[in-house]
Amino acid sequence: MKIVLMTLLLFLLAGCSGNNVDSFPEAYVQPNDLKDLDLDGVINERDKCPETIKGAIVDNDGCSGAKHINQRITLNVRFQSGSSYINPADLPEIENLANFLKNHPYTNVTVEGHASTHGDARTNKWLSLKRAKKVSSVLSSTYGVERHRIRAVGYGEERLLDTTNTPDAHQRNRRVVADIRVSNKETPLKWTIYTQLDD
């Protein structure tokens, strides 16, 4: 019996030694990017949102509930020279912005006020901030956008669209721009041992 077992074992070993084993060349390059640079658990090859904030809950594509939005919208609110009054005819512009913000709840907006070169630079800076605050107020009080999501700044005549000294140029420079960005504070995060539970 031992002889039979030994003979079978020799045949098996002889069969294994006859198979050629292919090896990868030393300079083999991995065809897919298996790294996970944003540490969200989804490899770069499959990650459609490669800049997810650390700790965010992500789907199979590596995207969190917060979409990466970085958008600037110029509102067609026509201010008169020296005034921050908003004509009711221009309210739909602000309403469109409010609807965008409501449809993207993980975003914040910076409302930028701009002025023309008419008058004193310091007065124009104050006036541009007043315009931005007026639009911000309408966003929150009329259209219900949460106040903590809105920031108003005034640039005065620092960022002119048109430097020519014409009535059209002055009208173009008296404007409000909405700079919309994702708020990392609102991005849903994964549960960890440090997460505090609500009572």
Coordinates of C-alpha atoms in Angstrom, one line a residue:
M1 CA 0.0 0.0 0.0
K2 CA 2.8 2.3 0.9
I3 CA 4.4 1.7 -2.5
V4 CA 1.1 2.6 -4.3
L5 CA 0.8 5.9 -2.3
M6 CA 4.4 6.8 -2.9
T7 CA 4.0 6.1 -6.7
L8 CA 0.9 8.4 -6.8
L9 CA 2.7 11.1 -4.9
L10 CA 5.6 11.0 -7.3
F11 CA 3.2 11.3 -10.3
L12 CA 1.5 14.3 -8.7
L13 CA 4.7 16.1 -8.0
A14 CA 6.0 15.4 -11.5
G15 CA 2.7 16.8 -12.9
C16 CA 3.0 20.0 -10.9
S17 CA 6.6 20.6 -11.8
G18 CA 5.8 20.4 -15.5
N19 CA 3.5 23.5 -15.4
N20 CA 5.1 26.8 -16.3
V21 CA 4.4 29.6 -13.9
D22 CA 4.0 33.0 -15.5
S23 CA 5.2 36.0 -13.5
F24 CA 4.5 39.7 -13.9
P25 CA 7.4 41.7 -15.3
E26 CA 9.1 43.8 -12.6
A27 CA 8.0 47.1 -14.3
Y28 CA 4.3 46.1 -14.4
V29 CA 2.0 49.1 -14.0
Q30 CA -1.3 48.7 -12.3
P31 CA -4.0 49.7 -14.9
N32 CA -6.4 51.1 -12.4
D33 CA -5.9 53.8 -9.7
L34 CA -6.5 51.9 -6.5
K35 CA -5.5 54.8 -4.2
D36 CA -8.1 56.6 -2.2
L37 CA -6.7 60.2 -1.9
D38 CA -9.8 61.7 -0.1
L39 CA -10.0 58.7 2.3
D40 CA -13.7 58.2 1.8
G41 CA -13.5 54.4 1.2
V42 CA -14.0 54.6 -2.6
I43 CA -10.9 54.1 -4.9
N44 CA -9.9 57.0 -7.2
E45 CA -10.8 54.8 -10.3
R46 CA -14.5 54.8 -9.2
D47 CA -14.6 58.1 -7.3
K48 CA -16.9 60.6 -9.1
C49 CA -16.5 63.2 -6.2
P50 CA -12.7 63.2 -5.6
E51 CA -12.7 66.0 -3.1
T52 CA -15.2 64.7 -0.5
I53 CA -14.6 66.2 3.0
K54 CA -13.0 63.9 5.6
G55 CA -15.6 61.8 7.4
A56 CA -18.6 62.4 5.0
I57 CA -21.2 59.8 4.3
V58 CA -20.7 58.7 0.7
D59 CA -22.5 56.6 -1.8
N60 CA -20.9 53.9 -4.1
D61 CA -19.6 56.7 -6.4
G62 CA -17.8 58.5 -3.5
C63 CA -20.3 61.4 -3.4
S64 CA -21.8 62.8 -0.2
G65 CA -25.2 64.4 0.2
A66 CA -23.6 67.7 -0.5
K67 CA -22.9 68.3 -4.1
H68 CA -19.8 70.3 -5.0
I69 CA -21.2 73.6 -6.1
N70 CA -19.0 76.6 -6.7
Q71 CA -21.2 79.0 -8.7
R72 CA -21.4 82.8 -9.2
I73 CA -24.7 84.3 -10.4
T74 CA -25.0 88.0 -11.3
L75 CA -28.5 89.1 -10.3
N76 CA -30.2 91.5 -12.7
V77 CA -31.2 93.9 -10.0
R78 CA -30.9 97.4 -11.4
F79 CA -30.0 100.0 -8.8
Q80 CA -30.2 103.7 -9.4
S81 CA -27.2 105.9 -8.7
G82 CA -26.7 106.4 -4.9
S83 CA -29.6 104.1 -4.1
S84 CA -30.1 100.6 -2.6
Y85 CA -33.8 100.5 -3.4
I86 CA -34.9 97.2 -5.0
N87 CA -37.5 97.7 -7.7
P88 CA -40.4 95.2 -7.3
A89 CA -39.9 94.3 -11.0
D90 CA -36.5 92.8 -10.0
L91 CA -37.8 90.6 -7.2
P92 CA -38.0 87.5 -9.5
E93 CA -34.2 87.6 -9.8
I94 CA -33.9 87.2 -6.1
E95 CA -36.6 84.6 -5.9
N96 CA -34.8 82.5 -8.5
L97 CA -31.7 82.6 -6.3
A98 CA -33.8 81.7 -3.2
N99 CA -35.2 78.7 -5.1
F100 CA -31.7 77.6 -6.1
L101 CA -30.6 77.8 -2.4
K102 CA -33.7 75.9 -1.2
N103 CA -33.0 73.1 -3.8
H104 CA -29.4 72.9 -2.6
P105 CA -29.7 72.9 1.2
Y106 CA -26.0 72.2 1.7
T107 CA -24.9 75.5 0.2
N108 CA -24.2 79.0 1.6
V109 CA -24.2 82.3 -0.4
T110 CA -22.1 85.4 -0.2
V111 CA -24.1 88.3 -1.6
E112 CA -21.6 90.8 -3.1
G113 CA -22.5 94.4 -3.6
H114 CA -20.7 96.4 -6.3
A115 CA -20.9 100.1 -7.2
S116 CA -19.9 102.4 -10.1
T117 CA -17.2 105.0 -10.0
H118 CA -19.7 107.9 -9.5
G119 CA -19.0 109.7 -6.2
D120 CA -16.6 109.1 -3.4
A121 CA -14.9 105.6 -3.1
R122 CA -15.7 105.3 0.6
T123 CA -19.3 106.2 0.0
N124 CA -19.5 103.7 -2.8
K125 CA -18.1 100.9 -0.6
W126 CA -20.8 101.7 2.1
L127 CA -23.5 101.8 -0.6
S128 CA -22.4 98.5 -2.1
L129 CA -22.6 96.8 1.3
K130 CA -26.1 98.4 1.8
R131 CA -27.2 96.9 -1.5
A132 CA -25.9 93.5 -0.6
K133 CA -27.6 93.6 2.8
K134 CA -30.9 94.6 1.1
V135 CA -30.8 91.6 -1.2
S136 CA -29.8 89.4 1.8
S137 CA -32.7 90.7 3.8
V138 CA -35.2 89.9 0.9
L139 CA -33.7 86.4 0.6
S140 CA -34.4 85.7 4.3
S141 CA -37.5 87.7 5.1
T142 CA -39.4 87.3 1.8
Y143 CA -38.3 84.0 0.5
G144 CA -37.4 82.1 3.7
V145 CA -33.7 81.3 3.2
E146 CA -32.1 80.7 6.6
R147 CA -30.1 83.8 7.7
H148 CA -27.1 81.8 8.8
R149 CA -26.6 80.7 5.2
I150 CA -26.3 84.3 3.9
R151 CA -23.3 86.6 4.1
A152 CA -23.3 90.2 2.7
V153 CA -20.1 92.0 1.6
G154 CA -19.5 95.3 -0.2
Y155 CA -16.7 95.8 -2.7
G156 CA -17.6 99.3 -3.8
E157 CA -15.7 100.1 -7.0
E158 CA -12.9 97.6 -6.4
R159 CA -14.2 95.1 -9.0
L160 CA -15.5 97.0 -12.0
L161 CA -16.9 95.2 -15.0
D162 CA -16.5 98.2 -17.2
T163 CA -14.0 101.0 -16.7
T164 CA -15.4 103.4 -19.3
N165 CA -17.0 106.5 -18.0
T166 CA -20.4 106.1 -19.7
P167 CA -24.0 105.7 -18.3
D168 CA -24.1 102.1 -19.5
A169 CA -20.8 101.3 -17.8
H170 CA -22.0 102.8 -14.5
Q171 CA -25.3 100.8 -14.7
R172 CA -23.4 97.6 -15.3
N173 CA -21.1 98.2 -12.4
R174 CA -24.0 98.8 -10.0
R175 CA -24.8 95.2 -9.4
V176 CA -25.1 92.3 -6.9
V177 CA -23.4 89.0 -7.4
A178 CA -24.3 85.8 -5.5
D179 CA -21.3 83.5 -4.8
I180 CA -22.7 80.1 -3.9
R181 CA -20.6 77.4 -2.3
V182 CA -21.1 74.1 -0.5
S183 CA -21.1 74.4 3.3
N184 CA -18.9 71.7 4.8
K185 CA -20.7 72.2 8.1
E186 CA -23.9 70.8 6.6
T187 CA -22.4 67.7 5.0
P188 CA -23.7 64.6 6.7
L189 CA -20.8 62.7 8.5
K190 CA -20.3 59.1 9.3
W191 CA -21.0 57.9 12.8
T192 CA -17.9 57.4 14.9
I193 CA -17.2 56.6 18.5
Y194 CA -17.0 60.3 19.1
T195 CA -20.4 61.1 17.6
Q196 CA -22.8 62.7 20.2
L197 CA -26.3 61.3 20.1
D198 CA -29.3 63.5 20.5
D199 CA -31.3 63.1 23.7

